Amino acid sequence: MSTKSSVRQSAVAALTAASAASHGQPIGSAKPRSLRELFGLNVFSDDVMRARLPEGTYKALQKTLKKGAPLDPTVADVVATAMKEWAMEKGATHYTHWFQPLTGLTAEKHDSFLVPDEGGGALTEFSGKELVRGEPDASSFPSGGIRATFEARGYTAWDPTSPAFVLEAPGGTTLCIPTAFCSWTGEALDKKTPLLRSMEALSKQALRILKLFGSSAQKVFTTAGPEQEYFLIDKNFYYARPDLLNAGRTLFGAKPPKGQELEDHYFGAIPDRVLAFMLESETELYKLGVPVKTRHNEVAPAQYELAPIFENANVATDHNMLVMETMKRVADRHGLQLLLHEKPFAGVNGSGKHVNWSMADDQGNNLLKPGDTPHENAQFLIFLAAVISAVAKHGDLLRVAIAHAGNDHRLGANEAPPAIISIFLGDMLQDIVEQIEAGGAKSTKAGGTMTVGVTALPTLPRDAGDRNRTSPFAFTGNKFEFRAVGSSQSIAGPNVVLNTIVCEAVDEIATVLETAVAAGKDLNTEIQALLPKLIKASKHVIFNGDGYSDEWHAEAAKRGLPNKRNTIDSLPDLITPKSIALFGKYGVLSERELHSRYEILLESYKKTINIESQLTAQIARRQILPAALRYQAELATSIGALKSAGVMIPPSQAELLAELVSTITDLQSKTAVLIKASDEHSDGDSLAHATYSRDIVIPAMNAVRVIGDKLEGLVPDDLWPLPTYQEMLFIK
Ligand code: ADP
Ligand code: MG
């Protein structure tokens, strides 16, 4: 037997031999505890602070948190000491400023609490200064031209609005302090800074509306609940697939005879081994205060979902990063590999992240919840109209927020929302919106009579929206669900865009209403006049039908809705005058920051395609071609033997050999084309480079794959070097 197939065969053997029980130890203390004991165990939470900080310090910190008052350095010192003591009781020896650079991952640099004393012993120290600001060597993080390496110093700044936590690893524990990451000149180099800025901006505008309605709220924040989809496969398969290992997705692989046709996986029973992984992940996440709520099988084989309860969008963003990282680490302990890529397996459903989004005031009121009284409903309709207007005007920016190479495989395929951004409202709300547009109406589809018109609005149904999974942006009763976000993405970007575009719409509405009220006009009359105008101007973005259908593509084009089919088509929308004006006006991202992000996104696209193309060529030449040649030799030998024995060679065997020979020739020629395409560079700027990757390199890569997958159907199983789709997806 060929030694070359040994990697794959030993992978299968190792898997069969292993049982879930024999896989690693739990990350932290293994003692089973009750949920109540576990939840937030490793979080420097409000309760912990209240218990451990002197009252004056606690109050001063609260003032910073609630009102954004500057933090007194002496307060920071007291907080730092309390944090250190607390973390050390949990076994921490080190601390780190935990931040989210533009790589889309999290970053950390650990420093120990240790300070040697004069007698050769050790003291521990952690000052307010160290808590509040850090200076990681930032030269290797992407900055998109903002920071030349000679001025490499970036700094991290404590974000007290997301709680510090202790991260356990088998060897020890570390105090993690959520921070923002900026350049020396104050420009954002991370995902958190613009998120915080956008939340602040939206808060300011939304409060103007609330004030008109007589609210005493002091702050509005956005809420987010990201539903995380992922694949889980055996680690041995993962190691035997250079493409998964290096690109996160398979670059070869014929479709298995059984895919997801039977639809028997969705909500099916969770296999024990996977369940063990889920339970342990959840335990670790509970300790970190992540409110994990739901787990289930997804549509594709080996695909699952985890959903938390929604939180303040800043905390939810940090928590989603922790969800992804924790699941990865726990999977490892169970001999499993977590795949967060949007499309790990061609022909099988990809993974997304539904970002549920709303706004809430500091009194706990959800601003997108239809109310019980006409008064509340008027306010609800104002915020709803603001979101609709915002998406109608800036759908292009929502599209940019989800644009990256991985998501290109998903959007527009008939499994995920199309790349056309539209809003789904549901029949009930649609009806109401239409009646408002018509100037107030009298009845609803749900039956019963009512008078629409702000003075006497009906009680709107709580969960009017039926489930339309084909819409990228759907109203689901009391929140919007942004479904086009990719599974591997940080939710910060989509939140920044949503917050900022809605901020603008709310600002404009507030100005109209305030002006009218200041002129002595009646608020309700003004609202009645304004709502139909807003709806009329933006109703083209509302679509309640099947987003997968061809008719919708035609209809959307007629309505003038942009259809940016891929990342490269979409990214330039980030730096249009419209975008620069919007983000600049609300202080969320400066023109320079937008350009830097644009460059980083293009660069990352180009690098992704480059890695994939090199891997494709490597696998074709070093794994598939040799296997095919070996089979060719076997076949030729076998036919030769017939010939020497004087047996007539059956035409089918001669044809098989001929087909193999010509497919091998195809593989070689297509691989040569790919290698040439990858080596060549187009002239021009980064957009030209990335466009070249899209138009020349990707098709060349796909052509090699087609031949590789054809060979998978020809070459005998025992010679085939790559774990197959069937094995990866169905052996658990
Ligand atoms: P599904 O969409 O799968 O039916 P649910 O309706 O249960 O799921 O909710 C999905 C997510 O929406 C959950 O994470 C939930 O916490 C979140 N969610 C609920 N209300 C809000 C809100 N006001 N703001 C943000 N997210 C919310
Ligand atoms: Mg959902």
mmCIF file of C-alpha atoms in Angstrom, residues 260-518:
data_model
loop_
_atom_site.group_PDB
_atom_site.id
_atom_site.type_symbol
_atom_site.label_atom_id
_atom_site.label_comp_id
_atom_site.label_asym_id
_atom_site.label_seq_id
_atom_site.Cartn_x
_atom_site.Cartn_y
_atom_site.Cartn_z
ATOM 1 C CA GLN A 260 -27.864 18.257 3.566
ATOM 2 C CA GLU A 261 -30.656 17.144 1.192
ATOM 3 C CA LEU A 262 -32.379 15.134 3.836
ATOM 4 C CA GLU A 263 -32.448 18.141 6.149
ATOM 5 C CA ASP A 264 -32.011 15.740 9.010
ATOM 6 C CA HIS A 265 -29.364 17.722 10.828
ATOM 7 C CA TYR A 266 -31.149 20.966 11.720
ATOM 8 C CA PHE A 267 -32.244 20.822 15.352
ATOM 9 C CA GLY A 268 -31.366 17.088 15.325
ATOM 10 C CA ALA A 269 -29.974 15.329 18.375
ATOM 11 C CA ILE A 270 -26.532 16.666 19.230
ATOM 12 C CA PRO A 271 -23.844 13.946 19.176
ATOM 13 C CA ASP A 272 -22.367 13.193 22.623
ATOM 14 C CA ARG A 273 -18.889 14.251 21.714
ATOM 15 C CA VAL A 274 -20.135 17.595 20.418
ATOM 16 C CA LEU A 275 -22.389 18.022 23.410
ATOM 17 C CA ALA A 276 -19.418 17.491 25.722
ATOM 18 C CA PHE A 277 -17.621 20.243 23.835
ATOM 19 C CA MET A 278 -20.639 22.552 24.094
ATOM 20 C CA LEU A 279 -21.061 21.966 27.812
ATOM 21 C CA GLU A 280 -17.450 22.724 28.527
ATOM 22 C CA SER A 281 -17.443 25.802 26.292
ATOM 23 C CA GLU A 282 -20.508 27.076 28.067
ATOM 24 C CA THR A 283 -18.971 26.480 31.481
ATOM 25 C CA GLU A 284 -15.904 28.492 30.506
ATOM 26 C CA LEU A 285 -18.062 31.231 29.001
ATOM 27 C CA TYR A 286 -20.286 31.427 32.072
ATOM 28 C CA LYS A 287 -17.198 32.012 34.178
ATOM 29 C CA LEU A 288 -16.373 34.926 31.898
ATOM 30 C CA GLY A 289 -19.868 36.309 32.335
ATOM 31 C CA VAL A 290 -20.990 35.559 28.783
ATOM 32 C CA PRO A 291 -24.733 34.875 28.973
ATOM 33 C CA VAL A 292 -24.872 31.875 26.651
ATOM 34 C CA LYS A 293 -28.439 30.836 26.127
ATOM 35 C CA THR A 294 -29.070 28.585 23.134
ATOM 36 C CA ARG A 295 -27.290 25.737 21.396
ATOM 37 C CA HIS A 296 -28.479 23.651 18.478
ATOM 38 C CA ASN A 297 -27.541 21.840 15.305
ATOM 39 C CA GLU A 298 -27.579 23.947 12.175
ATOM 40 C CA VAL A 299 -28.663 23.102 8.639
ATOM 41 C CA ALA A 300 -25.425 21.597 7.351
ATOM 42 C CA PRO A 301 -23.920 18.384 8.687
ATOM 43 C CA ALA A 302 -21.323 19.143 11.402
ATOM 44 C CA GLN A 303 -22.663 22.691 11.734
ATOM 45 C CA TYR A 304 -23.923 24.159 15.004
ATOM 46 C CA GLU A 305 -24.992 27.434 16.578
ATOM 47 C CA LEU A 306 -24.505 29.178 19.882
ATOM 48 C CA ALA A 307 -26.527 32.234 20.880
ATOM 49 C CA PRO A 308 -26.140 34.445 23.935
ATOM 50 C CA ILE A 309 -28.653 36.756 25.536
ATOM 51 C CA PHE A 310 -28.197 40.252 24.143
ATOM 52 C CA GLU A 311 -26.095 42.848 25.945
ATOM 53 C CA ASN A 312 -24.801 46.366 25.558
ATOM 54 C CA ALA A 313 -23.165 46.253 22.108
ATOM 55 C CA ASN A 314 -19.679 47.025 23.405
ATOM 56 C CA VAL A 315 -19.779 44.198 25.921
ATOM 57 C CA ALA A 316 -21.483 41.928 23.381
ATOM 58 C CA THR A 317 -18.639 42.581 20.956
ATOM 59 C CA ASP A 318 -16.021 41.638 23.537
ATOM 60 C CA HIS A 319 -18.067 38.626 24.531
ATOM 61 C CA ASN A 320 -18.439 37.403 20.970
ATOM 62 C CA MET A 321 -14.650 37.518 20.607
ATOM 63 C CA LEU A 322 -14.444 35.458 23.803
ATOM 64 C CA VAL A 323 -17.052 33.035 22.447
ATOM 65 C CA MET A 324 -14.995 32.405 19.320
ATOM 66 C CA GLU A 325 -11.721 32.067 21.207
ATOM 67 C CA THR A 326 -13.099 29.927 23.990
ATOM 68 C CA MET A 327 -14.816 27.525 21.618
ATOM 69 C CA LYS A 328 -11.575 27.158 19.696
ATOM 70 C CA ARG A 329 -9.603 26.299 22.806
ATOM 71 C CA VAL A 330 -12.198 23.935 24.190
ATOM 72 C CA ALA A 331 -12.608 22.173 20.827
ATOM 73 C CA ASP A 332 -8.905 21.508 20.873
ATOM 74 C CA ARG A 333 -9.238 19.724 24.195
ATOM 75 C CA HIS A 334 -11.885 17.482 22.727
ATOM 76 C CA GLY A 335 -9.818 16.527 19.706
ATOM 77 C CA LEU A 336 -12.058 18.718 17.577
ATOM 78 C CA GLN A 337 -11.392 21.671 15.325
ATOM 79 C CA LEU A 338 -13.634 24.707 15.311
ATOM 80 C CA LEU A 339 -14.136 26.198 11.839
ATOM 81 C CA LEU A 340 -15.342 29.789 11.836
ATOM 82 C CA HIS A 341 -14.819 30.405 8.118
ATOM 83 C CA GLU A 342 -17.931 31.522 6.232
ATOM 84 C CA LYS A 343 -17.631 28.667 3.735
ATOM 85 C CA PRO A 344 -15.420 25.799 4.839
ATOM 86 C CA PHE A 345 -17.085 23.320 2.455
ATOM 87 C CA ALA A 346 -18.222 24.137 -1.077
ATOM 88 C CA GLY A 347 -21.741 23.004 -1.859
ATOM 89 C CA VAL A 348 -22.638 22.829 1.828
ATOM 90 C CA ASN A 349 -24.317 25.707 3.692
ATOM 91 C CA GLY A 350 -21.917 28.295 5.016
ATOM 92 C CA SER A 351 -21.820 29.968 8.430
ATOM 93 C CA GLY A 352 -23.099 33.379 9.337
ATOM 94 C CA LYS A 353 -23.580 35.441 12.403
ATOM 95 C CA HIS A 354 -26.994 36.977 12.882
ATOM 96 C CA VAL A 355 -26.443 40.223 14.710
ATOM 97 C CA ASN A 356 -29.614 41.185 16.533
ATOM 98 C CA TRP A 357 -29.576 44.913 17.119
ATOM 99 C CA SER A 358 -31.663 47.439 18.972
ATOM 100 C CA MET A 359 -31.414 50.549 21.126
ATOM 101 C CA ALA A 360 -32.275 50.806 24.801
ATOM 102 C CA ASP A 361 -32.273 53.656 27.298
ATOM 103 C CA ASP A 362 -30.665 53.528 30.720
ATOM 104 C CA GLN A 363 -34.063 52.821 32.255
ATOM 105 C CA GLY A 364 -34.243 49.518 30.468
ATOM 106 C CA ASN A 365 -36.671 50.520 27.704
ATOM 107 C CA ASN A 366 -36.147 48.953 24.298
ATOM 108 C CA LEU A 367 -36.653 51.761 21.786
ATOM 109 C CA LEU A 368 -37.701 49.334 19.038
ATOM 110 C CA LYS A 369 -40.393 47.695 21.085
ATOM 111 C CA PRO A 370 -43.916 48.525 19.967
ATOM 112 C CA GLY A 371 -45.624 50.096 22.938
ATOM 113 C CA ASP A 372 -48.811 49.621 24.859
ATOM 114 C CA THR A 373 -50.024 53.161 24.457
ATOM 115 C CA PRO A 374 -50.413 55.474 21.453
ATOM 116 C CA HIS A 375 -47.742 57.683 22.984
ATOM 117 C CA GLU A 376 -45.238 54.826 23.137
ATOM 118 C CA ASN A 377 -46.171 53.710 19.666
ATOM 119 C CA ALA A 378 -45.509 57.119 18.204
ATOM 120 C CA GLN A 379 -42.035 56.967 19.686
ATOM 121 C CA PHE A 380 -41.551 53.425 18.388
ATOM 122 C CA LEU A 381 -42.600 54.452 14.891
ATOM 123 C CA ILE A 382 -40.154 57.355 14.943
ATOM 124 C CA PHE A 383 -37.232 55.058 15.726
ATOM 125 C CA LEU A 384 -38.461 52.459 13.251
ATOM 126 C CA ALA A 385 -38.738 55.092 10.541
ATOM 127 C CA ALA A 386 -35.254 56.294 11.437
ATOM 128 C CA VAL A 387 -33.805 52.814 10.907
ATOM 129 C CA ILE A 388 -35.660 52.393 7.613
ATOM 130 C CA SER A 389 -34.463 55.802 6.385
ATOM 131 C CA ALA A 390 -30.923 55.034 7.478
ATOM 132 C CA VAL A 391 -30.788 51.720 5.645
ATOM 133 C CA ALA A 392 -32.405 53.225 2.546
ATOM 134 C CA LYS A 393 -29.741 55.903 2.453
ATOM 135 C CA HIS A 394 -26.712 53.885 3.517
ATOM 136 C CA GLY A 395 -27.321 50.292 2.455
ATOM 137 C CA ASP A 396 -23.969 50.514 0.697
ATOM 138 C CA LEU A 397 -22.237 50.989 4.060
ATOM 139 C CA LEU A 398 -24.013 48.041 5.636
ATOM 140 C CA ARG A 399 -22.783 46.044 2.658
ATOM 141 C CA VAL A 400 -19.206 47.225 3.269
ATOM 142 C CA ALA A 401 -19.499 46.166 6.904
ATOM 143 C CA ILE A 402 -19.869 42.532 5.872
ATOM 144 C CA ALA A 403 -17.497 42.544 2.898
ATOM 145 C CA HIS A 404 -14.503 40.238 3.037
ATOM 146 C CA ALA A 405 -13.178 37.340 1.000
ATOM 147 C CA GLY A 406 -14.765 34.647 3.167
ATOM 148 C CA ASN A 407 -18.259 36.133 3.054
ATOM 149 C CA ASP A 408 -18.139 36.412 -0.752
ATOM 150 C CA HIS A 409 -18.731 32.659 -0.906
ATOM 151 C CA ARG A 410 -21.925 33.028 1.066
ATOM 152 C CA LEU A 411 -23.755 36.203 0.131
ATOM 153 C CA GLY A 412 -25.956 35.677 -2.837
ATOM 154 C CA ALA A 413 -25.653 31.921 -2.785
ATOM 155 C CA ASN A 414 -29.096 30.496 -2.121
ATOM 156 C CA GLU A 415 -28.465 29.799 1.518
ATOM 157 C CA ALA A 416 -27.632 33.217 2.846
ATOM 158 C CA PRO A 417 -29.121 36.652 2.332
ATOM 159 C CA PRO A 418 -28.358 38.285 -0.999
ATOM 160 C CA ALA A 419 -25.761 41.007 -1.337
ATOM 161 C CA ILE A 420 -28.632 43.431 -1.961
ATOM 162 C CA ILE A 421 -29.429 45.206 1.288
ATOM 163 C CA SER A 422 -33.165 45.417 1.925
ATOM 164 C CA ILE A 423 -35.418 45.450 4.978
ATOM 165 C CA PHE A 424 -38.000 42.864 5.916
ATOM 166 C CA LEU A 425 -40.835 44.203 8.040
ATOM 167 C CA GLY A 426 -43.378 41.405 8.036
ATOM 168 C CA ASP A 427 -47.004 41.624 6.952
ATOM 169 C CA MET A 428 -48.391 43.299 10.010
ATOM 170 C CA LEU A 429 -45.886 46.102 10.238
ATOM 171 C CA GLN A 430 -45.836 46.450 6.475
ATOM 172 C CA ASP A 431 -49.552 47.047 6.596
ATOM 173 C CA ILE A 432 -49.191 49.718 9.228
ATOM 174 C CA VAL A 433 -46.357 51.401 7.399
ATOM 175 C CA GLU A 434 -48.438 51.478 4.221
ATOM 176 C CA GLN A 435 -51.345 52.989 6.065
ATOM 177 C CA ILE A 436 -49.127 55.606 7.611
ATOM 178 C CA GLU A 437 -47.772 56.444 4.207
ATOM 179 C CA ALA A 438 -51.335 56.816 2.960
ATOM 180 C CA GLY A 439 -51.854 59.313 5.723
ATOM 181 C CA GLY A 440 -53.318 57.324 8.577
ATOM 182 C CA ALA A 441 -55.621 54.356 8.218
ATOM 183 C CA LYS A 442 -58.275 52.466 9.934
ATOM 184 C CA SER A 443 -57.662 48.772 10.220
ATOM 185 C CA THR A 444 -54.999 46.109 10.316
ATOM 186 C CA LYS A 445 -54.604 42.797 8.608
ATOM 187 C CA ALA A 446 -54.646 41.150 11.984
ATOM 188 C CA GLY A 447 -58.301 42.091 12.218
ATOM 189 C CA GLY A 448 -60.073 44.336 14.657
ATOM 190 C CA THR A 449 -60.566 47.980 14.024
ATOM 191 C CA MET A 450 -58.239 50.691 15.007
ATOM 192 C CA THR A 451 -57.342 54.146 14.053
ATOM 193 C CA VAL A 452 -53.863 54.656 12.868
ATOM 194 C CA GLY A 453 -52.577 58.111 13.167
ATOM 195 C CA VAL A 454 -50.374 59.025 15.980
ATOM 196 C CA THR A 455 -53.038 60.375 18.255
ATOM 197 C CA ALA A 456 -54.784 57.032 18.382
ATOM 198 C CA LEU A 457 -52.356 54.331 17.441
ATOM 199 C CA PRO A 458 -53.215 50.736 18.088
ATOM 200 C CA THR A 459 -51.351 48.377 20.314
ATOM 201 C CA LEU A 460 -48.977 46.822 17.855
ATOM 202 C CA PRO A 461 -48.409 43.106 18.014
ATOM 203 C CA ARG A 462 -45.242 42.052 19.796
ATOM 204 C CA ASP A 463 -43.986 39.518 17.342
ATOM 205 C CA ALA A 464 -45.541 40.484 14.096
ATOM 206 C CA GLY A 465 -42.709 39.366 11.899
ATOM 207 C CA ASP A 466 -42.930 35.913 10.436
ATOM 208 C CA ARG A 467 -39.630 34.239 9.791
ATOM 209 C CA ASN A 468 -38.216 35.281 6.492
ATOM 210 C CA ARG A 469 -34.720 33.866 6.408
ATOM 211 C CA THR A 470 -33.940 35.297 2.991
ATOM 212 C CA SER A 471 -33.740 38.919 4.086
ATOM 213 C CA PRO A 472 -30.406 40.432 5.068
ATOM 214 C CA PHE A 473 -31.995 42.829 7.545
ATOM 215 C CA ALA A 474 -35.230 41.847 9.205
ATOM 216 C CA PHE A 475 -37.422 43.366 11.873
ATOM 217 C CA THR A 476 -38.200 40.556 14.301
ATOM 218 C CA GLY A 477 -40.718 41.988 16.727
ATOM 219 C CA ASN A 478 -38.578 44.275 18.877
ATOM 220 C CA LYS A 479 -35.173 44.370 17.207
ATOM 221 C CA PHE A 480 -33.552 44.152 13.817
ATOM 222 C CA GLU A 481 -31.636 41.098 12.800
ATOM 223 C CA PHE A 482 -28.674 41.721 10.481
ATOM 224 C CA ARG A 483 -28.256 38.313 8.924
ATOM 225 C CA ALA A 484 -25.602 38.911 6.318
ATOM 226 C CA VAL A 485 -22.719 39.180 8.797
ATOM 227 C CA GLY A 486 -20.053 36.494 8.363
ATOM 228 C CA SER A 487 -19.365 33.891 11.025
ATOM 229 C CA SER A 488 -15.709 34.816 11.499
ATOM 230 C CA GLN A 489 -16.267 38.558 11.706
ATOM 231 C CA SER A 490 -16.063 40.815 14.717
ATOM 232 C CA ILE A 491 -19.500 42.338 15.204
ATOM 233 C CA ALA A 492 -17.911 45.706 15.930
ATOM 234 C CA GLY A 493 -17.918 46.839 12.285
ATOM 235 C CA PRO A 494 -21.576 46.061 11.569
ATOM 236 C CA ASN A 495 -22.506 47.758 14.841
ATOM 237 C CA VAL A 496 -20.456 50.855 14.021
ATOM 238 C CA VAL A 497 -22.257 51.239 10.701
ATOM 239 C CA LEU A 498 -25.708 50.628 12.152
ATOM 240 C CA ASN A 499 -25.141 53.029 15.019
ATOM 241 C CA THR A 500 -23.795 55.767 12.797
ATOM 242 C CA ILE A 501 -26.359 55.619 10.002
ATOM 243 C CA VAL A 502 -29.233 55.484 12.494
ATOM 244 C CA CYS A 503 -27.597 58.321 14.438
ATOM 245 C CA GLU A 504 -27.807 60.525 11.362
ATOM 246 C CA ALA A 505 -31.443 59.661 10.672
ATOM 247 C CA VAL A 506 -32.414 60.260 14.290
ATOM 248 C CA ASP A 507 -30.525 63.556 14.273
ATOM 249 C CA GLU A 508 -32.435 64.757 11.225
ATOM 250 C CA ILE A 509 -35.792 63.716 12.643
ATOM 251 C CA ALA A 510 -35.016 65.307 16.005
ATOM 252 C CA THR A 511 -34.128 68.571 14.310
ATOM 253 C CA VAL A 512 -37.424 68.701 12.413
ATOM 254 C CA LEU A 513 -39.484 67.913 15.495
ATOM 255 C CA GLU A 514 -37.561 70.205 17.842
ATOM 256 C CA THR A 515 -37.868 73.089 15.434
ATOM 257 C CA ALA A 516 -41.596 72.559 15.141
ATOM 258 C CA VAL A 517 -42.089 72.287 18.875
ATOM 259 C CA ALA A 518 -39.949 75.386 19.455
#
